[in-house]
Coordinates of C-alpha atoms in Angstrom, one line a residue:
M1410 CA 51.3 22.1 8.2
L1411 CA 47.9 22.8 6.5
E1412 CA 47.5 21.4 3.0
V1413 CA 45.1 23.2 0.7
P1414 CA 44.4 22.7 -3.1
S1415 CA 46.5 24.5 -5.4
G1416 CA 45.2 27.5 -7.2
N1417 CA 45.0 25.9 -10.5
G1418 CA 42.2 23.4 -9.3
E1419 CA 44.7 20.4 -9.3
P1420 CA 45.4 18.5 -6.1
S1421 CA 48.5 19.6 -4.3
L1422 CA 51.7 17.5 -4.4
N1423 CA 51.5 16.8 -0.6
H1424 CA 47.8 15.6 -1.2
K1425 CA 47.1 12.1 -2.8
I1426 CA 43.6 11.8 -4.0
K1427 CA 41.8 8.5 -3.0
C1428 CA 38.7 7.0 -4.6
P1429 CA 35.7 7.7 -2.3
K1430 CA 34.4 4.2 -2.9
C1431 CA 37.4 1.8 -2.8
E1432 CA 40.1 4.3 -1.5
S1433 CA 42.2 3.2 -4.5
T1434 CA 45.0 5.9 -5.7
S1435 CA 44.8 4.5 -9.3
Y1436 CA 42.7 6.8 -11.4
R1437 CA 42.7 9.0 -14.5
K1438 CA 41.3 12.2 -15.5
N1439 CA 37.8 12.0 -17.1
G1440 CA 36.7 15.5 -18.2
R1441 CA 35.3 18.2 -16.2
R1442 CA 31.8 18.7 -14.4
N1443 CA 30.6 22.2 -13.4
G1444 CA 34.0 23.6 -13.9
K1445 CA 35.8 21.0 -11.8
Q1446 CA 38.1 18.2 -12.7
N1447 CA 36.3 14.8 -12.9
Y1448 CA 38.3 11.6 -12.2
L1449 CA 37.7 7.9 -13.1
C1450 CA 38.9 5.1 -10.6
K1451 CA 40.6 2.4 -12.6
N1452 CA 39.9 -0.2 -9.9
C1453 CA 36.1 0.0 -9.3
G1454 CA 35.0 2.5 -12.2
K1455 CA 33.8 5.2 -9.7
Q1456 CA 33.5 8.8 -11.0
F1457 CA 34.5 11.5 -8.6
L1458 CA 35.3 15.1 -8.5
E1459 CA 38.5 16.8 -7.2
P1460 CA 38.5 17.3 -3.4
T1461 CA 37.4 20.7 -2.2
F1462 CA 38.9 22.7 0.7
S1463 CA 36.6 21.1 3.3
E1464 CA 38.2 22.6 6.6
P1465 CA 35.8 25.1 7.9
Q1466 CA 37.4 28.7 7.8
E1467 CA 36.1 29.6 11.2
S1468 CA 38.1 26.9 12.9
F1469 CA 41.1 27.5 10.7
L1470 CA 41.2 31.2 11.6
T1471 CA 40.3 30.9 15.3
A1472 CA 42.9 28.1 15.8
S1473 CA 45.7 30.4 14.8
T1474 CA 44.8 33.6 16.8
N1475 CA 46.8 34.4 19.9
G1476 CA 44.7 37.4 21.1
D1477 CA 47.6 39.8 20.8
A1478 CA 46.6 41.6 17.7
E1479 CA 44.1 44.5 18.0
K1480 CA 43.9 45.9 14.4
A1481 CA 40.8 47.4 13.0
V1482 CA 38.8 45.7 10.2
F1483 CA 40.0 48.1 7.6
E1484 CA 43.5 47.6 8.6
A1485 CA 43.1 43.8 8.5
T1486 CA 41.7 43.8 5.0
E1487 CA 43.9 46.4 3.4
P1488 CA 46.6 44.9 1.1
K1489 CA 50.0 45.3 2.7
A1490 CA 51.6 45.7 -0.8
K1491 CA 49.9 49.1 -0.9
Q1492 CA 51.5 50.2 2.2
L1493 CA 55.0 49.8 0.8
P1494 CA 56.8 52.6 -1.1
E1495 CA 56.4 52.3 -4.7
D1496 CA 60.2 52.3 -5.4
T1497 CA 60.8 49.2 -3.3
I1498 CA 58.0 47.3 -5.1
T1499 CA 60.0 45.2 -7.5
E1500 CA 59.7 41.7 -8.7
K1501 CA 62.6 40.6 -6.6
S1502 CA 61.3 42.2 -3.5
L1503 CA 57.9 40.6 -4.1
D1504 CA 59.4 37.2 -4.5
S1505 CA 61.7 37.5 -1.5
G1506 CA 59.0 39.1 0.8
S1507 CA 56.0 36.9 -0.4
S1508 CA 56.2 34.7 2.8
T1509 CA 56.6 37.7 5.0
L1510 CA 53.6 39.5 3.4
A1511 CA 51.5 36.4 3.6
Q1512 CA 52.2 36.1 7.3
E1513 CA 51.4 39.7 7.9
L1514 CA 48.0 39.4 6.0
L1515 CA 47.1 36.2 8.0
Q1516 CA 48.0 38.0 11.3
S1517 CA 45.8 40.9 10.3
L1518 CA 42.9 38.6 9.4
I1519 CA 42.9 36.8 12.7
S1520 CA 43.0 40.0 14.8
N1521 CA 40.5 40.3 17.6
G1522 CA 38.9 43.4 15.8
F1523 CA 38.3 41.5 12.6
L1524 CA 37.0 38.3 14.3
E1525 CA 34.6 40.2 16.3
S1526 CA 33.3 42.2 13.4
I1527 CA 29.9 41.7 11.4
A1528 CA 31.9 41.3 8.2
F1529 CA 33.7 38.3 9.5
K1530 CA 30.4 36.7 10.7
E1531 CA 29.0 37.2 7.2
V1532 CA 31.9 35.5 5.7
I1533 CA 31.5 32.6 8.0
Q1534 CA 27.9 32.2 7.4
K1535 CA 28.6 32.1 3.6
A1536 CA 31.3 29.7 3.8
Q1537 CA 29.2 27.4 5.9
L1538 CA 26.5 27.5 3.3
F1539 CA 29.0 26.8 0.6
F1540 CA 30.6 23.8 2.3
E1541 CA 27.2 22.3 3.3
S1542 CA 26.0 22.5 -0.4
Q1543 CA 29.2 20.7 -1.5
S1544 CA 28.9 18.0 1.1
E1545 CA 25.2 17.0 0.3
P1546 CA 25.5 13.9 -1.9
K1547 CA 23.8 14.3 -5.3
Q1548 CA 21.3 11.6 -6.2
G1549 CA 22.2 9.6 -9.3
I1550 CA 19.9 8.9 -12.1
A1551 CA 19.2 6.3 -14.8
I1552 CA 18.6 7.2 -18.4
L1553 CA 16.8 5.1 -21.0
L1554 CA 17.8 5.5 -24.7
L1555 CA 15.1 3.8 -27.0
D1556 CA 15.4 2.9 -30.6
A1557 CA 11.6 3.1 -31.3
E1558 CA 12.1 1.8 -34.7
N1559 CA 13.5 -1.4 -33.5
I1560 CA 11.9 -2.2 -30.1
K1561 CA 8.4 -1.3 -28.7
I1562 CA 8.2 -1.0 -25.0
S1563 CA 4.9 -1.1 -23.2
T1564 CA 4.3 0.5 -19.8
N1565 CA 4.7 -2.9 -17.9
T1566 CA 8.0 -3.6 -19.7
E1567 CA 9.4 -0.3 -19.0
K1568 CA 8.5 -0.8 -15.2
Y1569 CA 10.4 -4.2 -15.2
I1570 CA 13.4 -2.6 -16.9
A1571 CA 13.4 0.2 -14.2
S1572 CA 13.1 -2.3 -11.4
I1573 CA 16.5 -3.8 -12.4
C1574 CA 18.3 -0.4 -12.1
Q1575 CA 19.8 0.7 -8.9
Y1576 CA 18.8 4.4 -9.5
P1577 CA 15.5 5.9 -10.4
L1578 CA 14.7 6.2 -14.1
N1579 CA 14.3 10.0 -14.5
V1580 CA 15.0 10.4 -18.3
K1581 CA 13.6 8.6 -21.2
I1582 CA 14.7 9.5 -24.8
A1583 CA 13.2 7.8 -27.9
F1584 CA 14.7 8.0 -31.5
A1585 CA 12.9 7.5 -34.6
N1586 CA 11.7 8.9 -37.9
W1587 CA 8.4 10.0 -36.7
R1588 CA 7.0 10.8 -40.1
N1589 CA 7.1 7.1 -41.1
S1590 CA 3.6 5.7 -41.4
S1591 CA 4.9 2.4 -39.8
M1592 CA 5.4 4.3 -36.5
G1593 CA 1.7 4.8 -36.1
K1594 CA 0.8 6.6 -32.9
Q1595 CA 3.9 5.7 -30.9
D1596 CA 5.0 9.2 -30.7
T1597 CA 1.8 10.3 -29.0
E1598 CA 1.9 7.4 -26.7
L1599 CA 5.6 7.8 -25.8
Y1600 CA 5.2 11.6 -25.3
E1601 CA 2.4 11.0 -22.8
R1602 CA 4.7 8.6 -20.8
G1603 CA 7.3 11.2 -20.4
Y1604 CA 9.6 10.5 -23.3
Q1605 CA 11.6 13.1 -25.1
L1606 CA 11.2 12.5 -28.8
I1607 CA 14.2 12.8 -31.2
H1608 CA 13.4 12.9 -34.9
V1609 CA 15.9 11.5 -37.4
P1610 CA 15.6 11.6 -41.3
E1611 CA 14.8 8.5 -43.1
G1612 CA 17.8 6.3 -43.7
K1613 CA 19.5 2.9 -42.7
N1614 CA 20.8 3.1 -39.0
S1615 CA 19.8 6.8 -38.8
A1616 CA 18.2 6.3 -35.3
D1617 CA 21.3 4.1 -34.2
A1618 CA 23.7 6.9 -35.3
K1619 CA 21.8 9.6 -33.4
M1620 CA 21.6 7.4 -30.4
I1621 CA 25.4 6.8 -30.4
A1622 CA 26.1 10.6 -31.0
L1623 CA 23.9 11.8 -28.2
G1624 CA 24.5 8.9 -25.7
A1625 CA 28.3 9.3 -25.9
S1626 CA 28.0 12.9 -24.5
I1627 CA 25.1 12.2 -22.0
L1628 CA 27.2 13.2 -19.0
Q1629 CA 27.4 16.8 -20.4
S1630 CA 23.5 17.2 -20.5
Y1631 CA 23.0 15.0 -17.3
P1632 CA 25.9 15.1 -15.0
T1633 CA 24.3 12.9 -12.3
T1634 CA 24.0 10.0 -14.5
E1635 CA 25.0 6.6 -13.1
E1636 CA 23.1 4.2 -15.4
V1637 CA 22.2 4.0 -19.1
I1638 CA 19.7 1.6 -20.5
V1639 CA 20.3 1.1 -24.4
C1640 CA 17.3 -0.5 -26.0
S1641 CA 18.1 -1.7 -29.5
S1642 CA 18.8 -5.1 -31.1
D1643 CA 21.2 -3.7 -33.5
G1644 CA 24.7 -4.9 -33.0
L1645 CA 26.0 -1.3 -33.9
L1646 CA 25.0 -0.2 -30.4
I1647 CA 27.9 -2.1 -28.8
H1648 CA 30.0 0.9 -29.6
L1649 CA 27.8 3.1 -27.5
C1650 CA 27.8 0.5 -24.7
N1651 CA 31.5 0.4 -24.6
E1652 CA 32.0 4.2 -24.7
L1653 CA 29.6 4.7 -21.8
Q1654 CA 31.3 1.9 -19.8
N1655 CA 34.7 3.6 -20.4
Q1656 CA 33.1 6.8 -18.8
G1657 CA 32.4 4.9 -15.7
L1658 CA 28.7 4.3 -16.2
S1659 CA 26.7 1.2 -15.6
V1660 CA 25.2 0.1 -19.0
Y1661 CA 22.1 -2.2 -19.5
W1662 CA 21.8 -3.5 -23.2
V1663 CA 18.0 -4.5 -24.0
R1664 CA 17.7 -6.6 -27.2
R1665 CA 14.8 -8.5 -28.6
H1666 CA 14.7 -12.1 -29.7
S1667 CA 11.2 -13.0 -30.9
Q1668 CA 8.8 -12.6 -28.0
T1669 CA 11.5 -12.3 -25.4
L1670 CA 13.5 -9.3 -24.2
Q1671 CA 17.2 -10.0 -23.1
V1672 CA 18.4 -7.4 -20.5
E1673 CA 22.2 -7.7 -20.0
N1674 CA 24.2 -5.9 -17.4
R1675 CA 27.4 -5.2 -19.3
R1676 CA 29.4 -4.7 -16.1
S1677 CA 28.4 -7.8 -14.2
G1678 CA 27.5 -10.0 -17.2
D1679 CA 24.0 -10.9 -15.6
I1680 CA 21.3 -11.5 -18.1
N1681 CA 17.5 -11.3 -17.3
Y1682 CA 14.7 -12.4 -19.5
Y1683 CA 11.3 -10.9 -20.0
S1684 CA 8.4 -12.4 -21.9
L1685 CA 6.6 -9.8 -24.1
A1686 CA 3.6 -12.1 -24.6
M1687 CA 3.0 -12.7 -21.0
E1688 CA 4.4 -9.4 -19.8
T1689 CA 6.3 -11.0 -17.0
E1690 CA 9.9 -12.0 -16.0
I1691 CA 11.1 -15.4 -17.3
P1692 CA 12.7 -16.8 -14.1
S1693 CA 15.9 -18.9 -14.0
L1694 CA 15.7 -22.7 -13.8
E1695 CA 16.3 -22.6 -10.0
K1696 CA 13.5 -20.2 -9.6
V1697 CA 11.1 -22.3 -11.7
V1698 CA 11.9 -25.5 -9.6
Q1699 CA 11.3 -23.4 -6.3
Q1700 CA 7.9 -22.3 -7.8
I1701 CA 6.9 -25.8 -8.7
E1702 CA 8.0 -27.0 -5.1
S1703 CA 5.8 -24.3 -3.7
L1704 CA 2.8 -25.2 -5.7
I1705 CA 3.0 -28.8 -4.9
K1706 CA 3.4 -28.0 -1.1
A1707 CA 0.3 -25.7 -1.3
E1708 CA -1.7 -28.4 -3.0
Q1709 CA -0.6 -30.9 -0.4
Q1710 CA -1.8 -28.5 2.3
A1711 CA -5.1 -28.0 0.4
I1712 CA -5.6 -31.8 0.2
D1713 CA -5.0 -32.2 4.0
S1714 CA -7.5 -29.5 4.6
R1715 CA -10.2 -31.2 2.5
L1716 CA -9.5 -34.4 4.4
S1717 CA -10.0 -32.6 7.5
D1718 CA -13.3 -31.2 6.2
L1719 CA -14.4 -34.7 5.2
A1720 CA -13.7 -36.0 8.7
T1721 CA -15.8 -33.3 10.2
V1722 CA -18.6 -34.0 7.7
T1723 CA -18.3 -37.9 8.7
N1724 CA -18.5 -37.0 12.3
L1725 CA -21.6 -35.1 11.8
F1726 CA -23.0 -37.9 9.7
Y1727 CA -22.7 -40.3 12.6
E1728 CA -24.1 -37.8 15.0
R1729 CA -27.1 -37.2 12.8
C1730 CA -27.8 -41.1 12.7
H1731 CA -27.9 -41.2 16.6
I1732 CA -25.4 -44.0 17.0
T1733 CA -25.1 -44.2 20.7
S1734 CA -23.8 -46.9 23.0
N1735 CA -25.7 -48.5 25.8
K1736 CA -25.3 -46.5 29.1
N1737 CA -26.2 -49.5 31.2
K1738 CA -23.0 -50.7 32.7
S1739 CA -24.7 -54.0 34.0
E1740 CA -25.0 -55.2 30.4
P1741 CA -22.1 -56.8 28.5
E1742 CA -19.3 -54.5 27.2
E1743 CA -20.1 -55.5 23.6
I1744 CA -23.6 -55.0 22.3
I1745 CA -25.1 -55.3 18.9
L1746 CA -26.7 -52.2 17.3
T1747 CA -28.9 -52.7 14.5
E1748 CA -29.2 -49.6 12.2
E1749 CA -31.1 -48.6 9.3
I1750 CA -27.9 -47.3 7.5
T1751 CA -26.8 -49.9 4.8
P1752 CA -23.2 -51.0 4.6
Q1753 CA -22.9 -49.4 1.2
A1754 CA -23.8 -46.0 2.6
L1755 CA -21.2 -46.4 5.4
E1756 CA -18.5 -47.5 2.7
T1757 CA -19.4 -44.5 0.6
E1758 CA -19.9 -41.8 3.1
I1759 CA -17.0 -42.6 5.7
G1760 CA -14.3 -44.2 3.3
L1761 CA -13.8 -47.1 5.9
E1762 CA -13.5 -50.7 4.9
S1763 CA -16.4 -52.4 3.5
A1764 CA -19.2 -53.7 5.7
N1765 CA -20.4 -57.2 5.0
D1766 CA -23.2 -57.0 7.7
A1767 CA -25.8 -54.6 8.5
T1768 CA -24.7 -54.8 12.1
I1769 CA -21.7 -52.9 13.8
V1770 CA -20.0 -54.1 16.8
I1771 CA -20.0 -51.1 19.4
K1772 CA -17.7 -51.2 22.4
S1773 CA -18.8 -49.3 25.7
I1774 CA -16.5 -46.8 27.1
N1775 CA -16.9 -45.9 30.6
S1776 CA -13.5 -44.5 31.7
K1777 CA -10.2 -43.0 30.5
E1778 CA -8.5 -46.4 30.9
D1779 CA -11.2 -47.9 28.4
L1780 CA -10.8 -45.2 26.1
E1781 CA -7.0 -45.4 25.9
K1782 CA -7.1 -49.1 25.6
V1783 CA -9.4 -48.9 22.6
I1784 CA -7.2 -46.3 21.0
V1785 CA -4.1 -48.4 21.4
E1786 CA -6.0 -51.4 19.9
I1787 CA -7.1 -49.4 16.9
L1788 CA -3.6 -48.0 16.3
G1789 CA -2.1 -51.6 16.5
Q1790 CA -4.6 -52.9 13.8
M1791 CA -3.9 -49.8 11.6
K1792 CA -0.1 -50.4 12.0
G1793 CA -0.6 -54.0 10.9
Q1794 CA -2.3 -53.0 7.8
S1795 CA 0.1 -50.3 6.9
S1796 CA 3.7 -49.7 6.9
E1797 CA 3.2 -46.3 8.6
T1798 CA 3.9 -45.9 12.5
K1799 CA 2.2 -42.5 12.7
F1800 CA -1.4 -41.7 11.6
S1801 CA -3.5 -38.7 11.4
V1802 CA -5.6 -37.8 14.4
D1803 CA -8.5 -37.4 11.9
V1804 CA -8.1 -40.8 10.7
L1805 CA -7.8 -42.2 14.2
A1806 CA -11.0 -40.4 15.2
R1807 CA -13.0 -42.0 12.2
E1808 CA -11.8 -45.5 13.2
L1809 CA -12.6 -45.0 16.9
Q1810 CA -16.0 -43.7 16.0
K1811 CA -16.5 -47.0 14.1
F1812 CA -15.7 -49.0 17.1
V1813 CA -17.7 -46.9 19.8
G1814 CA -20.4 -45.5 17.9
Q1815 CA -19.8 -41.9 19.0
S1816 CA -17.8 -39.1 18.0
P1817 CA -14.5 -38.9 20.1
N1818 CA -15.1 -35.4 21.2
S1819 CA -18.5 -36.5 22.6
I1820 CA -17.0 -39.3 24.5
V1821 CA -14.1 -37.0 25.9
K1822 CA -16.7 -34.4 27.0
K1823 CA -19.1 -37.0 28.5
L1824 CA -16.4 -38.5 30.6
K1825 CA -15.0 -35.1 31.4
L1826 CA -11.5 -36.1 30.0
G1827 CA -10.7 -32.6 28.4
S1828 CA -12.1 -30.0 26.0
S1829 CA -11.3 -32.0 22.8
F1830 CA -10.1 -35.4 21.5
T1831 CA -6.7 -34.0 20.7
K1832 CA -6.1 -32.6 24.2
F1833 CA -7.1 -35.9 25.6
L1834 CA -4.4 -37.6 23.4
E1835 CA -1.9 -35.4 24.9
T1836 CA -2.5 -36.8 28.4
C1837 CA -2.2 -40.4 27.4
S1838 CA 1.1 -42.0 28.5
T1839 CA 0.9 -44.9 26.1
L1840 CA 0.4 -42.6 23.1
K1841 CA 2.8 -40.0 21.4
L1842 CA 1.2 -37.0 19.8
T1843 CA 3.2 -34.8 17.4
Q1844 CA 2.2 -31.8 15.2
K1845 CA 2.9 -31.7 11.5
G1846 CA 2.1 -28.2 10.1
K1847 CA -1.6 -27.5 11.2
K1848 CA -2.3 -31.3 11.7
F1849 CA -1.6 -33.7 14.4
E1850 CA -0.3 -37.3 14.1
V1851 CA -0.4 -39.9 16.8
A1852 CA 1.6 -43.1 17.5
I1853 CA 1.9 -45.8 20.0
A1854 CA 4.6 -44.7 22.5
S1855 CA 7.7 -46.8 22.7
G1856 CA 7.6 -49.4 25.5
S1857 CA 3.8 -49.4 25.6

């Protein structure tokens, strides 16, 4: 049996309306929109219209045809009541024969002649357009109601408030006595920003009263309203907030405390704060802690980068001074190199331990084993002087250069041990190389 809405616009007894959002059957009537009954869900607060007859007429008609009737179009559309004798048309006969008359009319409408006619096709096209227009979801909007005598909202503040809303802020209305000299040129500024200006006479709470009167009936002027922003610090506006909530709308109450705006979501209870002086949102304590941690981490990365740059400058300094080892393998492994660089210069530029003599002990490196042995020796000394077990590759490079008198990259390339010092460390079985961010750390491998 096919169920259709009753003729008076109310749902039929056999059809139970459900909330389109939470599918609850607990609702109440909430005025009318565009001539249709509007309902408010008691469970989630969603507003929705009465359901329309959404089953396409074409499928309804064609599903019932049996192909036996062959009546003409004019016969199908002619009322059957006119074909009955006038003396037989009485109230009793109409009541008793209403079911039969409806069946005869339906059989006439689904005849082959009518279904193949141009008139029927036009009816189907109009019906399809009607159902498509009804099925298209309407975009909700947000509306801002501003007591301009109480709160002044800049462009950036307005953008922040709009960002909190779930729907686009399409309508902005400002209330004030615009003849008051204290308003200055606010009317011109707000009008250029798209506000509708409502003038009220001079008097206490005059703007508030007008806001309540207009805001309470906002759905009549803007049926697609979903959110309302009430901007006023006056406690009287709580009556408007409650009334709008009872109509199923989401309400944001914006109040000012000194140089801070408080934006309260009346439905969820969430509160956001905005600094008028800095024109920025005041984050929660958790967000502040996260920002501080982010700044500290960024500063640590910057310090690591500066240390890396300092190591590069140090290596270039050594290269510039031409500190080279003796290439004669027949000479002893340890040689004495006298330089014109003073110990104070070494201590200042390189940041190494202070030099007490003007001479530096340089070790000759002639193979991979020699280089790896020196590195393990240096790491052992560094570990003995510190509680750390891992050291930055840059720090190791500076200490190695102090021992051998050459930059580690130069040694690696000269002995053809790899493209860089870091690549060489990866090949050493006695060493363990790990990456930390963009930097590398090296340690003596366990068991070495």
